[in-house]
Amino acid sequence: MRVTALAGGTGAAKLLRGLAACLAPRDLTIVGNTGDDTEVWGLHVSPDLDTVTYALAGLLDVARGWGRADETFHALQAMAALGAPTWFSLGDRDLATHLTRTAALRDGATLTAVTGRLAARLGVEARILPMSDEPVRTTITTTEARLTFQEYFVRDKALGDVVRVDYDGASMARPAPGVLEAIGDADRVVVCPSNPVTSIGPILAVPAIVEALRSTRAPIVGVSPIVGGAPVSGPAGRLMQARGLDVSPLGVAAAYAPWLRTLLIDARDAGLAPALERAGVRAVAADIVMTDHAGEVALARGVLEAA
Ligand code: GDP
């Protein structure tokens, strides 16, 4: 069964580990968010692609949900001593990824090519594609300032009222090679439990991707990142509110209308099933909070069966 998953970072990483345990590795294609890519110390950092790659390689720091396990931060300390900005923590092992990516991009490689090479070197057999090879940058406008996603989320700790969210460059961006085919040829399309505004939103902002989702014959199944009126982690609630979306599975379904067919929701939200049905989305109540590997695999099975 060929599965294509749209993915952000931490929530997606857990479900993808579960899916990888249920599928032949080559049957899993991941379309990753690059809207929160950023430049740190002159290096191109792709946080969501790296989180997914590290997760599937078994290298992710599971407690933090980002970066590599067994990480040290000597370079960060040395950079601080030189007066460099250090609010975006890059670990020593993680730096190897960003150095390799940046050098390859400078040599003319595409982000698709370098993402594939990094994954292969780290032993990942699933296919990881960036949503686009062209830059798309999520920007958050608060009442105070217009910020990149990392400035808003990491540097400023998601403080400040969000007035709007933009995906700069998206309208000019083309889907990366293979993305439209992966959606069109899949037996299942999965929307991971990721931030609908800043993880899945940028993917959907790339022209032609929504069209591919509308026209694929594959059933499209999502997992709600919102449980009992709040995200499991991160700023999804505030960002959904800023976009006029209800902070509930109903808001998630609205963000993915009209192509989402099935949404896995938490038992606590089972009362929303009739409203979801009216919105054209079949709700399946399940244990959607993943706290260990068994939970990741069980949810992945539930996703594949729900379709
Ligand atoms: P960010 O942290 O908001 O930038 O977004 P990411 O897309 O990288 O990942 C976090 C999202 O995953 C949040 O919206 C969480 O609510 C969601 N999430 C994290 N862990 C889980 C989980 O175990 N189950 C579900 N259903 N959602 C999760």
PDB file of C-alpha atoms in Angstrom, residues 27-262:
ATOM      1  CA  ASP A  27       5.850   2.627   0.104  1.00  0.00           C
ATOM      2  CA  LEU A  28       6.003   5.673   2.370  1.00  0.00           C
ATOM      3  CA  THR A  29       6.465   9.140   0.876  1.00  0.00           C
ATOM      4  CA  ILE A  30       6.530  12.211   3.086  1.00  0.00           C
ATOM      5  CA  VAL A  31       5.802  15.708   1.815  1.00  0.00           C
ATOM      6  CA  GLY A  32       7.445  17.984   4.370  1.00  0.00           C
ATOM      7  CA  ASN A  33       6.871  21.589   5.332  1.00  0.00           C
ATOM      8  CA  THR A  34       9.613  24.054   4.474  1.00  0.00           C
ATOM      9  CA  GLY A  35       7.703  27.200   5.483  1.00  0.00           C
ATOM     10  CA  ASP A  36       9.675  27.399   8.723  1.00  0.00           C
ATOM     11  CA  ASP A  37      13.070  26.946   7.049  1.00  0.00           C
ATOM     12  CA  THR A  38      15.493  29.577   8.204  1.00  0.00           C
ATOM     13  CA  GLU A  39      19.075  30.730   7.983  1.00  0.00           C
ATOM     14  CA  VAL A  40      21.255  30.430  11.084  1.00  0.00           C
ATOM     15  CA  TRP A  41      24.935  31.459  11.023  1.00  0.00           C
ATOM     16  CA  GLY A  42      24.752  31.408   7.236  1.00  0.00           C
ATOM     17  CA  LEU A  43      23.420  27.841   7.207  1.00  0.00           C
ATOM     18  CA  HIS A  44      20.176  26.649   5.647  1.00  0.00           C
ATOM     19  CA  VAL A  45      18.136  24.965   8.388  1.00  0.00           C
ATOM     20  CA  SER A  46      15.017  22.927   7.499  1.00  0.00           C
ATOM     21  CA  PRO A  47      13.598  22.131  10.947  1.00  0.00           C
ATOM     22  CA  ASP A  48      10.605  20.028   9.896  1.00  0.00           C
ATOM     23  CA  LEU A  49      12.459  18.006   7.245  1.00  0.00           C
ATOM     24  CA  ASP A  50      15.199  17.327   9.788  1.00  0.00           C
ATOM     25  CA  THR A  51      12.783  16.304  12.542  1.00  0.00           C
ATOM     26  CA  VAL A  52      11.140  13.801  10.188  1.00  0.00           C
ATOM     27  CA  THR A  53      14.491  12.523   8.901  1.00  0.00           C
ATOM     28  CA  TYR A  54      15.953  12.111  12.384  1.00  0.00           C
ATOM     29  CA  ALA A  55      12.750  10.426  13.620  1.00  0.00           C
ATOM     30  CA  LEU A  56      12.784   7.842  10.831  1.00  0.00           C
ATOM     31  CA  ALA A  57      16.531   7.310  11.270  1.00  0.00           C
ATOM     32  CA  GLY A  58      16.055   6.660  14.991  1.00  0.00           C
ATOM     33  CA  LEU A  59      18.246   9.681  15.772  1.00  0.00           C
ATOM     34  CA  LEU A  60      15.648  12.149  17.075  1.00  0.00           C
ATOM     35  CA  ASP A  61      15.796  13.503  20.602  1.00  0.00           C
ATOM     36  CA  VAL A  62      12.392  12.117  21.486  1.00  0.00           C
ATOM     37  CA  ALA A  63      11.998  14.081  24.729  1.00  0.00           C
ATOM     38  CA  ARG A  64      12.610  17.460  23.054  1.00  0.00           C
ATOM     39  CA  GLY A  65      10.850  16.464  19.835  1.00  0.00           C
ATOM     40  CA  TRP A  66      13.546  18.137  17.694  1.00  0.00           C
ATOM     41  CA  GLY A  67      17.272  17.820  17.113  1.00  0.00           C
ATOM     42  CA  ARG A  68      19.459  14.771  17.558  1.00  0.00           C
ATOM     43  CA  ALA A  69      19.650  12.475  20.553  1.00  0.00           C
ATOM     44  CA  ASP A  70      22.911  12.481  22.569  1.00  0.00           C
ATOM     45  CA  GLU A  71      23.541  16.011  21.368  1.00  0.00           C
ATOM     46  CA  THR A  72      26.181  18.426  22.667  1.00  0.00           C
ATOM     47  CA  PHE A  73      26.242  22.194  22.202  1.00  0.00           C
ATOM     48  CA  HIS A  74      29.930  23.148  22.206  1.00  0.00           C
ATOM     49  CA  ALA A  75      29.692  25.065  18.932  1.00  0.00           C
ATOM     50  CA  LEU A  76      26.717  27.027  20.281  1.00  0.00           C
ATOM     51  CA  GLN A  77      28.764  28.067  23.316  1.00  0.00           C
ATOM     52  CA  ALA A  78      31.703  29.023  21.119  1.00  0.00           C
ATOM     53  CA  MET A  79      29.404  31.078  18.888  1.00  0.00           C
ATOM     54  CA  ALA A  80      27.964  32.836  21.964  1.00  0.00           C
ATOM     55  CA  ALA A  81      31.515  33.727  23.039  1.00  0.00           C
ATOM     56  CA  LEU A  82      32.018  35.325  19.624  1.00  0.00           C
ATOM     57  CA  GLY A  83      28.834  37.343  20.020  1.00  0.00           C
ATOM     58  CA  ALA A  84      26.722  35.411  17.512  1.00  0.00           C
ATOM     59  CA  PRO A  85      22.965  35.101  18.108  1.00  0.00           C
ATOM     60  CA  THR A  86      22.244  31.832  19.887  1.00  0.00           C
ATOM     61  CA  TRP A  87      18.482  31.853  20.430  1.00  0.00           C
ATOM     62  CA  PHE A  88      18.114  29.130  17.791  1.00  0.00           C
ATOM     63  CA  SER A  89      19.946  26.176  19.337  1.00  0.00           C
ATOM     64  CA  LEU A  90      21.939  24.150  16.848  1.00  0.00           C
ATOM     65  CA  GLY A  91      23.632  21.100  18.320  1.00  0.00           C
ATOM     66  CA  ASP A  92      27.050  19.871  17.274  1.00  0.00           C
ATOM     67  CA  ARG A  93      25.814  16.735  15.511  1.00  0.00           C
ATOM     68  CA  ASP A  94      22.880  18.611  14.005  1.00  0.00           C
ATOM     69  CA  LEU A  95      25.337  21.136  12.550  1.00  0.00           C
ATOM     70  CA  ALA A  96      26.694  18.428  10.255  1.00  0.00           C
ATOM     71  CA  THR A  97      23.282  18.250   8.589  1.00  0.00           C
ATOM     72  CA  HIS A  98      23.062  22.012   8.043  1.00  0.00           C
ATOM     73  CA  LEU A  99      26.659  22.281   6.828  1.00  0.00           C
ATOM     74  CA  THR A 100      26.093  19.458   4.333  1.00  0.00           C
ATOM     75  CA  ARG A 101      22.781  20.901   3.134  1.00  0.00           C
ATOM     76  CA  THR A 102      24.127  24.430   2.774  1.00  0.00           C
ATOM     77  CA  ALA A 103      27.201  23.316   0.857  1.00  0.00           C
ATOM     78  CA  ALA A 104      25.103  21.197  -1.509  1.00  0.00           C
ATOM     79  CA  LEU A 105      22.627  24.021  -2.133  1.00  0.00           C
ATOM     80  CA  ARG A 106      25.537  26.385  -2.792  1.00  0.00           C
ATOM     81  CA  ASP A 107      26.881  23.871  -5.318  1.00  0.00           C
ATOM     82  CA  GLY A 108      23.570  24.024  -7.132  1.00  0.00           C
ATOM     83  CA  ALA A 109      21.777  20.949  -5.746  1.00  0.00           C
ATOM     84  CA  THR A 110      18.042  21.237  -5.199  1.00  0.00           C
ATOM     85  CA  LEU A 111      16.538  20.930  -1.725  1.00  0.00           C
ATOM     86  CA  THR A 112      14.831  17.738  -2.963  1.00  0.00           C
ATOM     87  CA  ALA A 113      18.166  16.212  -3.941  1.00  0.00           C
ATOM     88  CA  VAL A 114      19.971  17.140  -0.747  1.00  0.00           C
ATOM     89  CA  THR A 115      17.042  16.047   1.446  1.00  0.00           C
ATOM     90  CA  GLY A 116      17.073  12.653  -0.259  1.00  0.00           C
ATOM     91  CA  ARG A 117      20.837  12.332   0.104  1.00  0.00           C
ATOM     92  CA  LEU A 118      20.824  13.242   3.797  1.00  0.00           C
ATOM     93  CA  ALA A 119      18.014  10.760   4.477  1.00  0.00           C
ATOM     94  CA  ALA A 120      19.818   8.000   2.584  1.00  0.00           C
ATOM     95  CA  ARG A 121      23.096   8.652   4.424  1.00  0.00           C
ATOM     96  CA  LEU A 122      21.251   8.397   7.733  1.00  0.00           C
ATOM     97  CA  GLY A 123      19.667   5.098   6.712  1.00  0.00           C
ATOM     98  CA  VAL A 124      16.125   6.295   5.987  1.00  0.00           C
ATOM     99  CA  GLU A 125      14.473   4.285   3.214  1.00  0.00           C
ATOM    100  CA  ALA A 126      11.180   6.180   3.080  1.00  0.00           C
ATOM    101  CA  ARG A 127      11.104   9.021   0.555  1.00  0.00           C
ATOM    102  CA  ILE A 128      11.204  12.490   2.117  1.00  0.00           C
ATOM    103  CA  LEU A 129      10.315  15.343  -0.220  1.00  0.00           C
ATOM    104  CA  PRO A 130      10.236  19.038   0.574  1.00  0.00           C
ATOM    105  CA  MET A 131       6.930  20.566  -0.503  1.00  0.00           C
ATOM    106  CA  SER A 132       8.866  22.827  -2.892  1.00  0.00           C
ATOM    107  CA  ASP A 133      12.438  23.513  -3.948  1.00  0.00           C
ATOM    108  CA  GLU A 134      11.647  27.202  -4.000  1.00  0.00           C
ATOM    109  CA  PRO A 135      11.598  29.309  -0.834  1.00  0.00           C
ATOM    110  CA  VAL A 136       8.290  29.686   0.959  1.00  0.00           C
ATOM    111  CA  ARG A 137       8.557  31.494   4.292  1.00  0.00           C
ATOM    112  CA  THR A 138       5.815  31.572   6.885  1.00  0.00           C
ATOM    113  CA  THR A 139       5.631  35.010   8.474  1.00  0.00           C
ATOM    114  CA  ILE A 140       3.665  35.874  11.561  1.00  0.00           C
ATOM    115  CA  THR A 141       2.388  39.386  12.046  1.00  0.00           C
ATOM    116  CA  THR A 142       1.671  40.198  15.675  1.00  0.00           C
ATOM    117  CA  THR A 143       0.341  43.455  17.048  1.00  0.00           C
ATOM    118  CA  GLU A 144       4.028  44.379  17.565  1.00  0.00           C
ATOM    119  CA  ALA A 145       5.972  43.158  14.538  1.00  0.00           C
ATOM    120  CA  ARG A 146       6.216  41.057  11.389  1.00  0.00           C
ATOM    121  CA  LEU A 147       8.315  38.001  12.234  1.00  0.00           C
ATOM    122  CA  THR A 148       9.638  34.866  10.635  1.00  0.00           C
ATOM    123  CA  PHE A 149       8.100  31.746  12.129  1.00  0.00           C
ATOM    124  CA  GLN A 150      11.282  30.960  14.093  1.00  0.00           C
ATOM    125  CA  GLU A 151      11.518  34.517  15.455  1.00  0.00           C
ATOM    126  CA  TYR A 152       7.906  34.241  16.607  1.00  0.00           C
ATOM    127  CA  PHE A 153       8.041  30.692  17.972  1.00  0.00           C
ATOM    128  CA  VAL A 154      11.605  30.140  19.186  1.00  0.00           C
ATOM    129  CA  ARG A 155      13.046  33.602  19.896  1.00  0.00           C
ATOM    130  CA  ASP A 156       9.885  35.303  21.185  1.00  0.00           C
ATOM    131  CA  LYS A 157       8.300  32.114  22.640  1.00  0.00           C
ATOM    132  CA  ALA A 158       5.037  32.682  20.730  1.00  0.00           C
ATOM    133  CA  LEU A 159       4.224  35.776  22.785  1.00  0.00           C
ATOM    134  CA  GLY A 160       2.182  38.555  21.269  1.00  0.00           C
ATOM    135  CA  ASP A 161      -1.219  38.535  19.616  1.00  0.00           C
ATOM    136  CA  VAL A 162      -1.153  37.150  16.098  1.00  0.00           C
ATOM    137  CA  VAL A 163      -2.947  39.295  13.561  1.00  0.00           C
ATOM    138  CA  ARG A 164      -2.107  37.414  10.417  1.00  0.00           C
ATOM    139  CA  VAL A 165      -0.081  34.586   8.929  1.00  0.00           C
ATOM    140  CA  ASP A 166       1.422  34.757   5.432  1.00  0.00           C
ATOM    141  CA  TYR A 167       3.271  32.221   3.322  1.00  0.00           C
ATOM    142  CA  ASP A 168       5.712  34.495   1.504  1.00  0.00           C
ATOM    143  CA  GLY A 169       6.739  33.141  -1.878  1.00  0.00           C
ATOM    144  CA  ALA A 170       4.096  30.421  -1.950  1.00  0.00           C
ATOM    145  CA  SER A 171       2.138  31.761  -4.892  1.00  0.00           C
ATOM    146  CA  MET A 172       5.281  31.603  -7.073  1.00  0.00           C
ATOM    147  CA  ALA A 173       6.512  28.252  -5.747  1.00  0.00           C
ATOM    148  CA  ARG A 174       6.186  25.020  -7.673  1.00  0.00           C
ATOM    149  CA  PRO A 175       5.670  21.695  -5.923  1.00  0.00           C
ATOM    150  CA  ALA A 176       8.951  19.786  -5.669  1.00  0.00           C
ATOM    151  CA  PRO A 177       9.446  17.050  -8.271  1.00  0.00           C
ATOM    152  CA  GLY A 178       7.455  13.976  -7.283  1.00  0.00           C
ATOM    153  CA  VAL A 179       5.041  15.705  -4.898  1.00  0.00           C
ATOM    154  CA  LEU A 180       1.994  15.821  -7.180  1.00  0.00           C
ATOM    155  CA  GLU A 181       2.642  12.255  -8.415  1.00  0.00           C
ATOM    156  CA  ALA A 182       3.031  11.003  -4.835  1.00  0.00           C
ATOM    157  CA  ILE A 183      -0.390  12.435  -3.980  1.00  0.00           C
ATOM    158  CA  GLY A 184      -2.008  11.302  -7.219  1.00  0.00           C
ATOM    159  CA  ASP A 185      -0.597   7.754  -7.206  1.00  0.00           C
ATOM    160  CA  ALA A 186      -1.026   7.012  -3.487  1.00  0.00           C
ATOM    161  CA  ASP A 187      -3.393   4.392  -2.102  1.00  0.00           C
ATOM    162  CA  ARG A 188      -3.817   6.553   0.999  1.00  0.00           C
ATOM    163  CA  VAL A 189      -3.005  10.179   1.742  1.00  0.00           C
ATOM    164  CA  VAL A 190      -2.423  10.952   5.416  1.00  0.00           C
ATOM    165  CA  VAL A 191      -2.444  14.409   6.966  1.00  0.00           C
ATOM    166  CA  CYS A 192      -0.264  14.042  10.050  1.00  0.00           C
ATOM    167  CA  PRO A 193      -1.189  15.615  13.391  1.00  0.00           C
ATOM    168  CA  SER A 194       0.655  18.842  12.685  1.00  0.00           C
ATOM    169  CA  ASN A 195      -0.037  22.515  13.137  1.00  0.00           C
ATOM    170  CA  PRO A 196      -2.748  23.230  10.507  1.00  0.00           C
ATOM    171  CA  VAL A 197      -1.602  26.854  10.088  1.00  0.00           C
ATOM    172  CA  THR A 198       2.190  26.752  10.130  1.00  0.00           C
ATOM    173  CA  SER A 199       3.002  23.131   9.238  1.00  0.00           C
ATOM    174  CA  ILE A 200       0.298  21.929   6.821  1.00  0.00           C
ATOM    175  CA  GLY A 201      -0.825  25.454   5.797  1.00  0.00           C
ATOM    176  CA  PRO A 202       2.398  26.251   3.893  1.00  0.00           C
ATOM    177  CA  ILE A 203       2.184  22.938   2.008  1.00  0.00           C
ATOM    178  CA  LEU A 204      -1.381  23.732   0.957  1.00  0.00           C
ATOM    179  CA  ALA A 205      -0.335  27.242  -0.085  1.00  0.00           C
ATOM    180  CA  VAL A 206       1.869  25.873  -2.867  1.00  0.00           C
ATOM    181  CA  PRO A 207      -0.312  26.070  -5.977  1.00  0.00           C
ATOM    182  CA  ALA A 208      -1.373  22.728  -7.467  1.00  0.00           C
ATOM    183  CA  ILE A 209      -1.001  20.754  -4.233  1.00  0.00           C
ATOM    184  CA  VAL A 210      -4.611  21.356  -3.168  1.00  0.00           C
ATOM    185  CA  GLU A 211      -5.694  20.508  -6.709  1.00  0.00           C
ATOM    186  CA  ALA A 212      -3.831  17.189  -6.430  1.00  0.00           C
ATOM    187  CA  LEU A 213      -5.545  16.508  -3.097  1.00  0.00           C
ATOM    188  CA  ARG A 214      -8.925  17.265  -4.615  1.00  0.00           C
ATOM    189  CA  SER A 215      -8.385  14.983  -7.567  1.00  0.00           C
ATOM    190  CA  THR A 216      -6.529  12.006  -6.049  1.00  0.00           C
ATOM    191  CA  ARG A 217      -8.526   8.794  -5.852  1.00  0.00           C
ATOM    192  CA  ALA A 218      -6.779   7.935  -2.590  1.00  0.00           C
ATOM    193  CA  PRO A 219      -8.852   8.298   0.563  1.00  0.00           C
ATOM    194  CA  ILE A 220      -7.479  11.223   2.590  1.00  0.00           C
ATOM    195  CA  VAL A 221      -7.294  10.661   6.340  1.00  0.00           C
ATOM    196  CA  GLY A 222      -6.120  13.154   8.941  1.00  0.00           C
ATOM    197  CA  VAL A 223      -5.309  12.973  12.627  1.00  0.00           C
ATOM    198  CA  SER A 224      -6.421  15.945  14.692  1.00  0.00           C
ATOM    199  CA  PRO A 225      -3.577  17.803  16.422  1.00  0.00           C
ATOM    200  CA  ILE A 226      -6.247  19.320  18.670  1.00  0.00           C
ATOM    201  CA  VAL A 227      -7.499  17.285  21.596  1.00  0.00           C
ATOM    202  CA  GLY A 228     -10.136  18.512  24.035  1.00  0.00           C
ATOM    203  CA  GLY A 229      -9.981  22.125  22.843  1.00  0.00           C
ATOM    204  CA  ALA A 230      -6.187  22.542  22.825  1.00  0.00           C
ATOM    205  CA  PRO A 231      -3.178  21.361  20.832  1.00  0.00           C
ATOM    206  CA  VAL A 232      -1.176  18.491  22.300  1.00  0.00           C
ATOM    207  CA  SER A 233       1.821  20.873  22.104  1.00  0.00           C
ATOM    208  CA  GLY A 234       2.903  24.106  20.440  1.00  0.00           C
ATOM    209  CA  PRO A 235       1.118  27.273  19.317  1.00  0.00           C
ATOM    210  CA  ALA A 236      -1.496  25.727  16.982  1.00  0.00           C
ATOM    211  CA  GLY A 237      -4.391  27.011  19.112  1.00  0.00           C
ATOM    212  CA  ARG A 238      -3.428  30.679  18.923  1.00  0.00           C
ATOM    213  CA  LEU A 239      -2.587  30.455  15.244  1.00  0.00           C
ATOM    214  CA  MET A 240      -5.854  28.725  14.387  1.00  0.00           C
ATOM    215  CA  GLN A 241      -7.759  31.426  16.276  1.00  0.00           C
ATOM    216  CA  ALA A 242      -5.893  34.098  14.332  1.00  0.00           C
ATOM    217  CA  ARG A 243      -7.062  32.407  11.125  1.00  0.00           C
ATOM    218  CA  GLY A 244     -10.671  32.286  12.324  1.00  0.00           C
ATOM    219  CA  LEU A 245     -10.585  28.521  12.846  1.00  0.00           C
ATOM    220  CA  ASP A 246     -12.266  26.872  15.799  1.00  0.00           C
ATOM    221  CA  VAL A 247      -9.651  25.312  18.116  1.00  0.00           C
ATOM    222  CA  SER A 248     -11.194  21.866  17.798  1.00  0.00           C
ATOM    223  CA  PRO A 249     -11.374  19.045  15.253  1.00  0.00           C
ATOM    224  CA  LEU A 250     -14.034  21.176  13.536  1.00  0.00           C
ATOM    225  CA  GLY A 251     -11.436  23.874  12.875  1.00  0.00           C
ATOM    226  CA  VAL A 252      -9.008  21.220  11.640  1.00  0.00           C
ATOM    227  CA  ALA A 253     -11.668  19.875   9.262  1.00  0.00           C
ATOM    228  CA  ALA A 254     -12.386  23.418   8.068  1.00  0.00           C
ATOM    229  CA  ALA A 255      -8.682  23.961   7.310  1.00  0.00           C
ATOM    230  CA  TYR A 256      -8.684  20.802   5.171  1.00  0.00           C
ATOM    231  CA  ALA A 257     -12.030  21.261   3.417  1.00  0.00           C
ATOM    232  CA  PRO A 258     -13.245  20.111   0.984  1.00  0.00           C
ATOM    233  CA  TRP A 259     -10.827  17.260   0.310  1.00  0.00           C
ATOM    234  CA  LEU A 260     -10.402  15.668   3.776  1.00  0.00           C
ATOM    235  CA  ARG A 261     -12.580  12.541   3.982  1.00  0.00           C
ATOM    236  CA  THR A 262     -11.863  11.108   7.424  1.00  0.00           C
TER     237      THR A 262
END
